[in-house]
XYZ file of C-alpha atoms in Angstrom:
589
model
C 0.047 0.055 -0.045
C 1.659 3.217 -1.009
C 0.134 6.256 0.827
C 1.481 9.804 0.491
C 3.770 10.693 3.237
C 3.182 14.528 3.332
C 0.079 16.020 5.015
C -1.356 17.873 2.032
C -0.717 15.116 -0.427
C -2.175 12.660 1.955
C -5.341 14.503 2.544
C -5.712 15.348 -1.198
C -5.237 11.559 -1.890
C -8.533 10.659 -0.061
C -10.332 13.853 -1.349
C -9.738 12.583 -4.728
C -11.659 9.503 -4.009
C -14.760 11.468 -3.831
C -13.760 14.093 -6.345
C -17.389 14.792 -7.342
C -18.562 15.356 -3.803
C -15.564 17.807 -2.813
C -16.014 19.480 -6.129
C -19.634 20.281 -5.234
C -18.458 21.599 -1.888
C -15.906 23.856 -3.310
C -18.332 25.065 -5.967
C -20.960 25.904 -3.261
C -18.471 27.877 -1.425
C -17.603 29.712 -4.369
C -21.266 30.728 -4.901
C -21.274 31.769 -1.239
C -17.987 33.834 -1.551
C -19.450 35.537 -4.733
C -22.752 36.449 -3.150
C -21.030 37.989 -0.159
C -18.518 40.053 -2.333
C -21.402 41.304 -4.621
C -23.781 42.415 -1.752
C -22.023 45.805 -1.150
C -22.360 46.374 -4.909
C -26.074 46.085 -4.649
C -26.169 48.481 -1.954
C -24.056 50.979 -3.880
C -26.656 50.886 -6.574
C -29.394 51.305 -4.115
C -27.630 54.370 -2.429
C -26.787 55.971 -5.842
C -30.339 55.490 -7.049
C -31.607 57.208 -3.884
C -29.236 59.963 -4.028
C -29.947 60.739 -7.533
C -33.708 60.018 -7.655
C -36.012 62.922 -8.458
C -39.261 61.253 -8.972
C -42.242 60.239 -6.998
C -40.971 58.765 -3.724
C -43.793 56.090 -4.015
C -42.377 54.972 -7.218
C -38.906 54.288 -5.734
C -39.531 50.523 -5.672
C -40.012 50.566 -9.373
C -36.796 52.372 -9.816
C -34.992 49.769 -7.616
C -36.836 46.690 -8.987
C -33.908 45.555 -11.019
C -31.316 45.785 -8.076
C -33.958 44.263 -5.769
C -34.573 41.355 -8.087
C -30.848 40.613 -8.384
C -30.444 40.854 -4.671
C -33.270 38.396 -4.028
C -31.903 35.995 -6.768
C -28.390 36.067 -5.392
C -29.716 35.509 -1.855
C -31.886 32.546 -2.944
C -28.962 31.058 -4.907
C -26.853 31.408 -1.792
C -29.351 29.651 0.477
C -29.692 26.844 -1.913
C -26.010 26.358 -2.271
C -25.507 26.345 1.536
C -28.269 23.547 1.809
C -26.663 21.596 -0.960
C -23.119 22.060 0.707
C -24.656 20.840 4.062
C -26.377 17.685 2.565
C -23.156 16.767 0.482
C -21.068 17.039 3.688
C -23.225 14.488 5.405
C -22.195 11.929 2.776
C -18.616 13.100 2.108
C -16.981 13.690 5.357
C -17.988 10.311 7.309
C -16.595 8.316 4.311
C -13.537 10.472 4.018
C -12.771 9.761 7.719
C -13.538 6.111 7.298
C -11.327 5.660 4.397
C -8.305 7.359 6.122
C -8.836 5.287 9.273
C -9.056 2.088 7.220
C -6.000 2.662 5.105
C -3.836 3.779 7.968
C -4.924 0.906 10.112
C -4.171 -1.502 7.151
C -0.784 0.030 6.715
C 0.160 -0.001 10.471
C -0.867 -3.533 11.194
C 1.527 -4.701 8.562
C 4.452 -3.332 10.547
C 6.887 -5.979 12.026
C 6.626 -7.726 15.353
C 9.536 -5.577 16.495
C 7.824 -2.328 15.601
C 4.825 -3.031 18.047
C 7.393 -4.146 20.721
C 9.008 -0.777 20.427
C 5.793 1.555 20.285
C 2.957 2.047 22.797
C -0.214 0.451 21.593
C -2.071 3.543 23.012
C 0.237 5.886 21.222
C -0.505 4.255 17.908
C -4.272 4.068 18.624
C -4.427 7.660 19.485
C -2.634 8.683 16.328
C -5.004 6.564 14.071
C -8.006 8.046 15.969
C -6.953 11.730 15.765
C -5.748 11.623 12.139
C -9.139 11.341 10.368
C -10.797 14.058 12.571
C -7.768 16.460 11.953
C -7.885 15.874 8.291
C -11.524 16.592 8.169
C -11.062 19.887 9.970
C -8.392 20.864 7.514
C -10.561 19.897 4.432
C -13.429 21.998 6.000
C -11.255 25.007 6.620
C -9.862 24.742 2.906
C -13.361 24.319 1.312
C -15.516 26.584 3.571
C -12.876 29.270 4.551
C -9.929 29.580 2.246
C -11.885 29.174 -1.031
C -14.379 31.728 0.057
C -11.923 34.298 1.302
C -9.705 33.737 -1.906
C -12.420 34.027 -4.407
C -14.152 36.873 -2.545
C -10.775 38.746 -2.402
C -10.256 38.357 -6.067
C -13.811 39.516 -6.872
C -13.553 42.580 -4.391
C -10.230 43.707 -5.909
C -11.611 43.488 -9.498
C -14.811 45.443 -8.511
C -12.798 47.990 -6.562
C -10.417 48.331 -9.578
C -13.411 48.792 -11.836
C -14.858 51.448 -9.315
C -11.844 53.243 -7.985
C -8.368 51.732 -8.749
C -6.787 53.604 -5.856
C -8.692 51.671 -3.187
C -7.932 48.313 -4.961
C -4.211 49.117 -4.755
C -4.457 49.744 -1.235
C -6.129 46.530 -0.597
C -3.868 44.636 -2.633
C -0.805 45.945 -0.872
C -2.439 44.964 2.472
C -3.405 41.520 1.354
C 0.188 40.783 0.142
C 1.709 41.883 3.566
C -1.015 40.106 5.533
C -0.480 36.902 3.566
C 3.247 37.099 3.788
C 3.166 37.527 7.607
C 0.648 34.843 7.900
C 2.728 32.409 5.890
C 5.766 32.943 8.123
C 3.784 32.406 11.262
C 2.176 29.153 9.680
C 5.593 27.753 8.757
C 7.007 28.051 12.223
C 3.616 27.305 13.977
C 3.152 24.104 11.968
C 6.516 22.776 13.550
C 5.442 23.867 17.039
C 2.202 22.169 16.892
C 3.716 19.101 15.489
C 6.099 18.975 18.462
C 3.094 19.525 20.817
C 1.028 16.748 19.124
C 4.064 14.325 19.537
C 4.061 15.102 23.365
C 0.324 14.615 23.707
C 0.700 11.080 21.926
C 3.574 10.304 24.340
C 1.341 11.308 27.306
C -1.580 9.338 26.026
C 0.587 6.221 25.689
C 1.941 6.599 29.219
C -1.667 6.867 30.630
C -2.651 3.820 28.616
C 0.355 1.924 29.868
C -0.681 2.752 33.432
C -4.351 1.480 32.916
C -3.089 -1.641 31.178
C -1.018 -2.447 34.288
C -3.666 -1.361 36.795
C -3.221 -4.597 38.653
C 0.497 -3.808 39.376
C -0.500 -0.139 40.376
C -2.835 -1.637 43.027
C -0.773 -4.603 44.136
C 2.235 -2.302 44.855
C 0.027 0.683 46.049
C 1.570 3.072 43.424
C -1.410 5.292 42.701
C 0.395 8.455 43.828
C 3.665 7.275 42.273
C 1.935 6.918 38.733
C 0.308 10.484 39.184
C 4.006 11.853 39.948
C 5.305 9.757 37.119
C 2.972 11.365 34.781
C 3.702 14.892 35.896
C 6.853 15.618 33.733
C 4.977 14.480 30.708
C 1.998 16.703 31.660
C 4.321 19.544 32.094
C 6.065 18.899 28.952
C 2.766 19.046 27.120
C 1.842 22.164 28.844
C 5.043 23.880 27.884
C 4.823 22.895 24.366
C 1.228 24.050 24.132
C 1.971 27.430 25.759
C 4.806 28.038 23.121
C 2.638 27.268 20.234
C -0.271 29.226 21.441
C 1.943 32.099 22.276
C 2.898 32.243 18.606
C -0.642 32.358 17.536
C -1.535 35.233 19.895
C 1.588 37.074 18.622
C 0.206 36.462 14.980
C -3.103 37.786 15.843
C -1.583 40.934 17.548
C 0.309 41.652 14.213
C -2.643 40.909 12.040
C -4.920 43.124 14.293
C -2.640 46.043 13.844
C -2.495 45.665 10.139
C -6.219 45.471 9.921
C -6.522 48.689 11.756
C -4.403 50.470 9.181
C -6.469 49.146 6.442
C -9.704 50.140 7.795
C -8.494 53.729 8.790
C -6.571 53.951 5.468
C -9.714 53.189 3.507
C -12.023 55.492 5.784
C -9.651 58.374 5.383
C -9.182 57.732 1.517
C -13.005 57.577 1.055
C -13.740 60.718 3.023
C -10.951 62.540 1.208
C -12.457 61.344 -2.162
C -15.931 62.400 -1.155
C -14.931 65.789 -0.129
C -13.046 66.208 -3.264
C -15.959 65.019 -5.316
C -14.566 61.899 -7.018
C -16.192 59.386 -4.553
C -20.007 59.064 -4.613
C -22.043 57.957 -1.608
C -22.576 54.692 -3.415
C -18.850 54.172 -4.111
C -18.307 54.977 -0.272
C -20.865 52.328 0.633
C -19.438 49.630 -1.799
C -15.698 50.248 -1.044
C -16.400 50.738 2.751
C -18.623 47.613 3.075
C -16.168 45.458 0.973
C -13.188 46.527 2.942
C -14.994 45.638 6.253
C -16.201 42.400 4.635
C -12.818 41.304 3.438
C -11.138 42.343 6.841
C -13.753 40.490 8.746
C -13.359 37.362 6.623
C -9.686 37.487 6.771
C -9.695 38.176 10.564
C -12.028 35.084 11.102
C -9.827 33.190 8.755
C -6.888 34.116 10.890
C -8.498 32.413 13.811
C -9.176 29.401 11.622
C -5.377 29.375 10.526
C -4.516 28.658 14.190
C -6.764 25.620 14.093
C -5.488 24.672 10.720
C -1.856 24.896 11.910
C -2.837 22.929 15.055
C -4.619 20.144 13.139
C -1.815 20.095 10.429
C 0.601 19.379 13.300
C -1.454 16.494 14.484
C -1.656 15.174 10.915
C 1.995 15.419 10.371
C 2.699 13.765 13.692
C 0.267 10.949 12.985
C 1.774 10.408 9.440
C 4.968 9.126 11.292
C 3.003 5.895 11.434
C 3.126 5.472 7.650
C 6.292 7.326 7.015
C 8.395 4.447 8.226
C 8.596 1.554 5.555
C 7.487 -2.058 6.472
C 10.476 -4.023 7.781
C 9.005 -7.334 6.634
C 7.285 -7.404 3.231
C 6.228 -10.142 0.823
C 8.353 -10.107 -2.396
C 6.473 -9.159 -5.587
C 5.645 -12.488 -6.882
C 5.194 -14.336 -3.493
C 2.922 -17.402 -3.569
C 0.757 -19.022 -0.878
C 2.560 -21.753 0.874
C 1.332 -25.360 0.557
C 2.144 -27.521 3.536
C 1.398 -31.243 3.085
C 4.168 -32.991 5.296
C 5.388 -30.346 7.686
C 9.165 -30.816 7.144
C 11.070 -27.878 8.559
C 14.747 -27.125 7.518
C 17.147 -24.471 8.869
C 19.863 -24.149 6.329
C 22.975 -22.089 7.337
C 20.778 -19.664 9.136
C 22.317 -16.451 10.599
C 20.294 -13.890 12.543
C 20.807 -11.274 15.195
C 18.590 -8.399 16.602
C 19.821 -5.197 15.152
C 23.607 -4.661 15.832
C 23.658 -6.872 18.874
C 25.598 -10.166 19.287
C 24.424 -12.680 16.785
C 21.826 -15.170 18.138
C 22.507 -17.918 15.259
C 25.381 -18.211 13.195
C 25.183 -20.816 10.411
C 22.488 -22.898 12.191
C 21.367 -26.132 10.509
C 18.447 -28.062 11.880
C 16.030 -30.480 10.273
C 12.595 -31.316 11.773
C 11.125 -34.335 9.844
C 7.362 -34.488 8.872
C 5.067 -35.243 11.942
C 7.938 -35.179 14.335
C 7.518 -33.889 17.851
C 10.372 -31.816 18.905
C 11.219 -30.246 22.221
C 13.233 -27.024 22.456
C 15.344 -26.790 25.716
C 17.869 -24.259 27.134
C 18.261 -21.455 29.463
C 16.584 -18.050 28.882
C 18.282 -16.288 25.960
C 19.530 -19.446 24.596
C 17.640 -18.994 21.243
C 14.548 -21.205 21.678
C 11.954 -18.230 21.285
C 14.066 -16.814 18.464
C 13.937 -20.122 16.673
C 10.071 -20.163 16.848
C 9.884 -16.518 15.829
C 11.908 -17.107 12.656
C 9.697 -20.082 11.521
C 6.747 -17.693 11.957
C 8.899 -15.084 10.129
C 8.427 -12.307 12.599
C 11.970 -11.452 11.530
C 13.959 -11.677 8.362
C 17.262 -13.556 8.287
C 20.714 -12.091 7.763
C 21.535 -15.052 5.827
C 20.682 -18.599 5.001
C 17.090 -19.758 4.549
C 14.164 -21.633 6.243
C 12.403 -24.145 4.275
C 8.863 -25.804 4.972
C 8.382 -28.734 2.661
C 11.070 -27.239 0.344
C 9.594 -23.958 0.079
C 11.519 -20.811 1.206
C 9.320 -19.067 3.709
C 10.919 -15.765 2.673
C 9.431 -16.258 -0.817
C 5.845 -17.048 0.388
C 3.077 -14.608 1.668
C 3.285 -14.083 5.377
C -0.485 -14.748 5.750
C -0.313 -18.151 3.992
C 2.675 -19.274 6.059
C 1.090 -18.297 9.429
C -2.190 -19.977 8.367
C -0.270 -23.326 8.506
C 1.012 -22.904 11.917
C -1.029 -23.011 15.168
C 0.698 -21.373 18.079
C -0.234 -21.662 21.798
C 1.747 -19.035 23.756
C 2.600 -19.315 27.381
C 0.748 -16.175 28.266
C -2.140 -15.930 25.636
C -3.918 -12.683 25.000
C -7.513 -12.478 24.044
C -9.667 -9.767 22.467
C -12.270 -7.918 24.506
C -15.031 -9.666 22.552
C -17.166 -12.649 23.269
C -15.734 -16.218 24.107
C -17.289 -17.512 21.026
C -15.575 -14.874 18.862
C -12.144 -15.493 20.574
C -12.260 -19.200 19.907
C -13.628 -18.852 16.468
C -10.679 -16.596 15.670
C -8.741 -19.781 14.971
C -11.152 -20.464 11.983
C -13.541 -17.655 11.068
C -15.942 -19.880 9.071
C -16.331 -22.435 11.956
C -19.874 -23.228 13.223
C -20.862 -22.825 16.802
C -21.176 -26.662 17.105
C -17.545 -26.881 15.899
C -16.366 -24.241 18.460
C -18.255 -26.136 21.183
C -16.440 -29.319 20.207
C -12.989 -27.669 20.316
C -13.797 -26.123 23.686
C -14.718 -29.503 25.085
C -11.445 -30.990 23.793
C -9.531 -28.005 25.441
C -11.781 -28.560 28.644
C -12.933 -25.072 28.746
C -16.613 -25.902 27.864
C -17.266 -26.573 31.510
C -16.311 -23.173 32.936
C -17.856 -21.276 29.858
C -21.296 -23.028 30.575
C -21.298 -21.693 34.079
C -20.899 -18.091 33.011
C -24.024 -15.899 32.926
C -23.936 -15.291 29.259
C -22.076 -18.434 28.334
C -20.180 -18.219 24.864
C -21.502 -14.630 24.634
C -19.686 -13.446 27.568
C -17.111 -10.566 27.128
C -13.600 -11.364 28.461
C -12.389 -7.866 29.015
C -9.340 -6.220 27.617
C -6.660 -8.933 27.036
C -9.000 -11.505 28.680
C -8.623 -9.933 32.181
C -11.948 -11.306 33.348
C -10.590 -14.812 33.021
C -7.904 -16.615 35.185
C -4.528 -17.461 33.454
C -5.538 -21.110 33.284
C -8.891 -20.247 31.497
C -7.239 -17.960 29.063
C -4.861 -20.753 28.378
C -7.552 -23.204 27.706
C -9.311 -20.763 25.273
C -5.969 -20.544 23.400
C -5.719 -24.166 23.166
C -9.404 -24.338 21.864
C -8.529 -21.898 19.265
C -5.485 -23.906 18.134
C -7.615 -27.057 17.974
C -10.131 -25.174 15.833
C -7.356 -23.949 13.474
C -6.270 -27.546 12.770
C -3.028 -26.333 11.205
C -0.287 -28.968 9.963
C 2.429 -27.292 12.093
C 1.699 -26.840 15.876
C 3.935 -24.782 18.269
C 3.488 -24.958 22.016
C 5.229 -22.595 24.415
C 4.520 -24.446 27.737
C 0.889 -24.401 27.036
C -0.189 -25.915 30.145
C 2.011 -24.062 32.602
C -1.045 -22.019 34.047
C -3.243 -24.958 34.557
C -3.803 -27.087 37.749
C -2.616 -30.636 37.700
C -5.927 -32.202 37.215
C -6.703 -29.925 34.180
C -3.250 -30.267 32.837
C -3.599 -34.088 32.652
C -6.929 -33.903 30.759
C -5.407 -31.262 28.370
C -2.317 -33.048 27.841
C -4.378 -36.029 26.535
C -6.101 -33.584 24.144
C -2.877 -32.014 23.057
C -1.456 -35.471 22.330
C -4.440 -36.073 20.168
C -3.881 -32.761 18.454
C -0.089 -33.560 17.887
C -0.925 -36.590 15.942
C 0.235 -36.474 12.408
C 1.378 -32.887 12.799
C 4.873 -31.464 13.096
C 5.058 -30.281 16.542
C 7.576 -28.006 18.381
C 7.443 -27.567 22.152
C 9.247 -24.918 23.827
C 9.876 -26.428 27.354
C 10.390 -24.678 30.671
C 9.372 -27.969 32.538
C 11.525 -30.840 31.381
C 8.988 -33.269 32.507
C 6.596 -32.182 29.622
C 9.072 -33.661 27.145
C 8.530 -37.400 27.804
C 6.470 -38.089 24.614
C 8.762 -35.950 22.385
C 10.476 -37.833 19.604
C 13.517 -35.514 19.796
C 14.782 -32.861 22.117
C 17.097 -30.147 20.869
C 19.244 -28.332 23.380
C 20.140 -24.803 22.850
C 22.990 -22.866 24.498
C 23.948 -19.371 23.499
C 22.479 -19.735 19.922
C 23.945 -23.197 19.193
C 22.477 -26.592 19.159
C 24.772 -28.498 21.463
C 22.813 -31.663 21.901
C 19.920 -33.485 19.762
C 18.269 -36.600 20.582
C 15.612 -38.516 22.588
C 15.133 -37.842 26.251
C 16.505 -41.248 27.150
C 19.611 -40.869 24.957
C 20.300 -37.338 26.313
C 19.959 -38.364 29.879
C 22.335 -41.391 29.363
C 24.850 -39.083 27.588
C 25.194 -37.168 30.939
C 25.740 -33.908 29.005
C 24.092 -30.460 29.147
C 20.617 -31.778 29.105
C 21.337 -34.227 31.910
C 22.815 -31.240 33.940
C 19.703 -29.114 33.238
C 17.432 -32.192 34.240
C 19.242 -32.501 37.634
C 19.138 -28.660 38.095
C 15.468 -28.165 37.720
C 13.499 -27.246 40.822
C 9.917 -28.067 41.089
C 9.906 -29.269 37.589
C 11.171 -25.792 36.206
C 14.603 -24.836 34.628
C 16.657 -22.431 36.818
C 18.062 -19.154 35.533
C 21.515 -19.554 33.939
C 23.103 -17.404 36.489
C 21.658 -19.941 39.115
C-alpha cells in the first residue's frame, strides 16, 4: 500500500476518492463567496439611485426593481448552495474519515513484530483516532474558509479596480503583506504544533500503559507514584502547548494592527475622495463595506489558521505511522505456501537483533514431517527466536528456512501463518465474546465446531457456568478470566485452527494438575500427524517427544531422545538435575 507521506498530499489523496462530492462543496463555497462579495455592490446601486432619484417617492420601488430582483436572486441561490453544501457534507466527510482510518490501520498492522514491541499501543491508537478528524477539519477550513476568502478577495479587488483603482491598490498591498506575515507564522507554527502533538501522543501512551498495568499499580500501592510519574509528561505537554499558543497570539496581535491600518486608510481615503468630489456615496458604501467584509473574513480566517496549523501538526505527527516503511514485506511474486508434510529445515541460518550479538550463526536443523520436537535451554539461548523465525516475525541475515522445500521468505506471510497453530505461554484475548475469541482460529467455524473444540480443550465446562455463556465478554486482554482459563481458550482456538504445524510454548504451565492431565491428553491427540515444536520450561513435559534439541548461546549442542540425552550425561542431563519443582533455573543460578 503506497500512501502519500506529506500532510497535504495525504489529504488530497483521500479527497480525490470522492472528487465529485468535494468539487460540489468547493463550488457551493464559491457561490457563497461570490454572493457576499457582490452584496455591497447592490447596496451601492441602491444608495446611488436614492441619492439621484428625483421622481415620486412612492415609485422608488420601481426604480430599484432591477437591483432588488438581483439581490433576491443572489440571496436565494446562496441559500440553495448552503443547503446543498450541508447535504453533500453529510455523505462526504464520514466516508472521508473512514477511508483514512481504514487505510492507515491496514498499513500500520503490517508493521513488523519488532515495531509493535517498540511502540506504545495507546500511542498508535491515539494517532489513528486523531488523524481522520484532523484531516476533516483541514478539509473544512480549505473548502469553507480559504476558498471563500480567496475568491471573495479576487472579486472585491476586481470590483474596486473597476470602481476606484486607488482603493484596489491599497487593498492589494495590504493583502500581500498580510499573507506574507501569515505564511511566516504558519511555517513556524506548524512545527510547534507537530512537536506539541508528539508530546500529547506520548502522554496518552503513558496513561494507557498505566491502565493496562492497573493490577500492578494496586498490588504495589503505586497510585500516587503513577500520578507523579505522569507529571513531567504533563508539564512537557503544557510547555509545548503554551509555546505554540503564544505564537498564535503574537500573530493575531500583528494581524490586528495591520487590519487597523487598512480600515482607517480606507475610511480616510474615502472621506478625502468624497470631499474632493471623486467618490460618490454609493462608491463610499461599496468600498467601505467590501473593505470591512474582506477584513472580517480574513480576521475570522486568521483564527481558523491557528486551528488549521494545530490540526496540520496533528496530521504530520500521525503520519509518522506510515512514513516508516515495513520491515517485513512479501516479495512481489510471493505465492501461498502449501504444507502437506510439515518438514522444517534451517539451512545455514544466521540472525541477530539489530547490531547486537548474533543469536544464530550458520544454524542447521532438520525437523522431519510429523515429528514432535522439544526445545530446551536457558533463557536467551535461542528457543523463542527459533520459533519466531519459523513464523517469520523477523527476516534472516543469511541462510534460509524451508517448509516442505519452500523458502518461507518467498511465500506470503499470511499463508505461512495460516499453516501454523501457536499456543503461547501467556495468551492474549480480544475484548470480545468467548465465541468470537475461539472462532478466531477459523472464522468460518460453526458454533458446534467451536463447542467441540472447547470440550477438547476442557474450557466448555467453565464457559457453561458463565451468565452469558459463549456470549460473555472477556475484558481487555482477557482480564476477566484466570490465566488457566485464558490458556484453555488459546488451546481451543488452536484445536479449531487445525494447522499442520503446531507450536507450544509451555501451553499447560498455568493449569492445575488435574486439568493439565486432561489437556495433555487432548494435546497429544492434536499432535498426531502434525509437526510439533514444544518450547519447554518444565522438562517433564518432554517425555513424549521424538527428539529434544538443546540450545546454548544460539547453538545446538545436543540433539536426541530424552532417554539418550540423559544417558549421555551432558548439558541436558545437567539441566534435568538442576530443575527445581519441575522448572529450569536461571542460567546465573
